[in-house]
Tab-separated table of C-alpha atoms and ligand atoms in Angstrom:
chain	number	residue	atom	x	y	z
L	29	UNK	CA	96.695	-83.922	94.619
L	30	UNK	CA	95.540	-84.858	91.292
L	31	UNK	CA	97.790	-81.614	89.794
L	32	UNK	CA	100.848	-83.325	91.516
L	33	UNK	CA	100.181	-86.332	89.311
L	34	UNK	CA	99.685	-84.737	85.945
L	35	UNK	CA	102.838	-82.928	86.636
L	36	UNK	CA	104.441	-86.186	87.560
L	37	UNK	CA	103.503	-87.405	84.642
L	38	UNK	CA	104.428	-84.449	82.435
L	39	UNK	CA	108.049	-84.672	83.886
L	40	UNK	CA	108.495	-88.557	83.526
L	41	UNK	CA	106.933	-88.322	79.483
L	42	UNK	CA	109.874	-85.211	79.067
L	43	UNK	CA	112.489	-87.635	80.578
L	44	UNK	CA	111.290	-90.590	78.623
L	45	UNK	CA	111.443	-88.160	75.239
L	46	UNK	CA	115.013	-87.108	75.917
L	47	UNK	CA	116.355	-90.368	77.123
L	48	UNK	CA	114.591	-91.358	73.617
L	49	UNK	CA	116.237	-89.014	71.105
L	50	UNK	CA	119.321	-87.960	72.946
L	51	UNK	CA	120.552	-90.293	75.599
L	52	UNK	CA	119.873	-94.126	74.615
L	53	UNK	CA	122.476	-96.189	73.577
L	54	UNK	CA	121.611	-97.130	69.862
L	55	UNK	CA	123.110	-100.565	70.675
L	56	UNK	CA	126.480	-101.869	70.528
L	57	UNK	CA	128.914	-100.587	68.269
L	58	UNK	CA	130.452	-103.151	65.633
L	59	UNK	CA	134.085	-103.000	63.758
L	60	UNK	CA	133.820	-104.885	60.994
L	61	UNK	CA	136.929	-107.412	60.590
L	62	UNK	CA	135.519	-108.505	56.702
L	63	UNK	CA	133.713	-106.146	54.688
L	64	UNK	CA	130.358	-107.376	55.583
L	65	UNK	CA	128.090	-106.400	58.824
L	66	UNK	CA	124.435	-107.633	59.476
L	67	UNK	CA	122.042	-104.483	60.703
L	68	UNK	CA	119.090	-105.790	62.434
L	69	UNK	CA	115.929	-103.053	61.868
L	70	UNK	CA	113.533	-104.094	64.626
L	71	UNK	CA	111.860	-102.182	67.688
L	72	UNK	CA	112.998	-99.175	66.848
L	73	UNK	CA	116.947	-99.551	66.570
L	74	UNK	CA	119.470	-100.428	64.546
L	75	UNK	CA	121.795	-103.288	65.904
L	76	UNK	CA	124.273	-102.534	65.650
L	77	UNK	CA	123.795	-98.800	65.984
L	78	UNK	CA	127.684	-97.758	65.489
L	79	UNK	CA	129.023	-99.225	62.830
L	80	UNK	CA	133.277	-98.622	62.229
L	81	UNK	CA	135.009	-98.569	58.625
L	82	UNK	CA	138.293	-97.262	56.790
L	83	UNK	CA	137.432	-94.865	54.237
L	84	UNK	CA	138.352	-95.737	50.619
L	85	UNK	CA	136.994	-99.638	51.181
L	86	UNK	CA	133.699	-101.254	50.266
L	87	UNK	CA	131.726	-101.730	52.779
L	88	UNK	CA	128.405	-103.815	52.678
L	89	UNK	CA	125.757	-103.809	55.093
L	90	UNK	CA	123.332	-106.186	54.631
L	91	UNK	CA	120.136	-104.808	56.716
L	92	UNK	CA	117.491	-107.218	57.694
L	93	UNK	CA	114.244	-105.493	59.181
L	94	UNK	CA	111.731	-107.223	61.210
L	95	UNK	CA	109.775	-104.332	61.818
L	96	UNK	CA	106.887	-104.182	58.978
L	97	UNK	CA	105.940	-100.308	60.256
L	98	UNK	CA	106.161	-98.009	57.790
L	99	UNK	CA	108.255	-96.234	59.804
L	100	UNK	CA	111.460	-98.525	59.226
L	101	UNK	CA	111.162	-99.448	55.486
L	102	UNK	CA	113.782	-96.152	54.230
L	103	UNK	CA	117.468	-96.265	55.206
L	104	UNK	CA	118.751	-92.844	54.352
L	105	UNK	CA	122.443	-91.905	55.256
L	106	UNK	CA	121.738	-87.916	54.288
L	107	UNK	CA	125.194	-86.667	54.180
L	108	UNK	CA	126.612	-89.424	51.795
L	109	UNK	CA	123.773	-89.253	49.555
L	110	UNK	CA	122.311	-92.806	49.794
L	111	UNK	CA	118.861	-93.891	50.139
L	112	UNK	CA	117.240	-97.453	49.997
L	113	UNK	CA	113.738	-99.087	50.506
L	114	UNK	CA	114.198	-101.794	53.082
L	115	UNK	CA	112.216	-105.466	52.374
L	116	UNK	CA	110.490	-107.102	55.325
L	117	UNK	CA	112.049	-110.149	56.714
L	118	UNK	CA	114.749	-110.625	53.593
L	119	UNK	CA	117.842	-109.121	54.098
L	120	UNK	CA	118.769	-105.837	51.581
L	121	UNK	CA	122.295	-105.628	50.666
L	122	UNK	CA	123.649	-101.664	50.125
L	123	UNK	CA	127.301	-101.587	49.230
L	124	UNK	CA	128.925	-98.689	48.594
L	125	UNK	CA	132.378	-97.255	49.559
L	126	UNK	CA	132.847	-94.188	51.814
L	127	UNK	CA	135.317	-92.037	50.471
L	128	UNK	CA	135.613	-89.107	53.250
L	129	UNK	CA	136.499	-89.183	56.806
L	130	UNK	CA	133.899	-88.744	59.461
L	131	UNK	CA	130.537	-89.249	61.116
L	132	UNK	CA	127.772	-90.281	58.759
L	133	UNK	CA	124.162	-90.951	60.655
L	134	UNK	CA	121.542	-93.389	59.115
L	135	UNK	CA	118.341	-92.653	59.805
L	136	UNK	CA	114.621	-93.532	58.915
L	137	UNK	CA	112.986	-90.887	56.912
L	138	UNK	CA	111.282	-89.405	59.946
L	139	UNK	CA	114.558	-90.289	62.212
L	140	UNK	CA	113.082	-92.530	64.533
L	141	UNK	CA	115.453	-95.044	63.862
L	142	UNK	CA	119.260	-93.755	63.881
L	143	UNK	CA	122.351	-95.095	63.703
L	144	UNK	CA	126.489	-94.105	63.007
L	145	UNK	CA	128.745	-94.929	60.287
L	146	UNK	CA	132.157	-94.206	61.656
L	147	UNK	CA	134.803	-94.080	58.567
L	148	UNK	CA	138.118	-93.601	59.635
L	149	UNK	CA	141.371	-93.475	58.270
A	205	CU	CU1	110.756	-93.864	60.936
């Protein structure tokens, strides 16, 4: 009996680690009408989590964490070659302008927290 429950609990911590990393929805996504988009850094998400832009066009995202772990206080987008140190509780404005097409993630520096910059044409 009791090796039926320490299975069932092996198989609902595996499911809770994949619907973690893989499956759950990093919050809405956001097109940005101005140039301007508020990222929220608190419980483990950004929100939003998708964020939509035109390539060639400043874009500034002005991240506000809430979340004083250690955890959240990088934002590195890897492939685009941008990292900042994120203050607690005062929002951190990183402009830049993406100049190629694609999928960029943001992440924490251990990936924890993730998110998408979607630059399109
Ligand atoms: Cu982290």
């Amino acid at each position: 009996m009791s090796t039926l429950i320490i299975n069932l609990i092996g198989i609902i911590l595996i499911i809770f680690i994949v619907w973690w990393f893989w499956l759950a929805k990093r919050g809405k996504a956001a097109l940005i009408t101005g140039n301007s988009v508020d990222v929220v850094v608190d419980g483990g998400v950004y929100e939003p989590g998708i964020i939509n832009t035109k390539v060639g066009k400043p874009i500034t995202l002005r991240f506000i964490r809430k979340d004083s772990s250690p955890c959240a206080e990088k934002v590195i987008f890897s492939d685009l070659d941008i990292s900042a140190d994120l203050p607690i509780d005062k929002p951190f404005e990183l402009t830049f302008t993406p100049d190629k097409l694609g999928e960029f993630d943001f992440t924490c520096q251990m990936a924890m927290y993730r998110g998408k910059l979607i630059v399109e044409q």
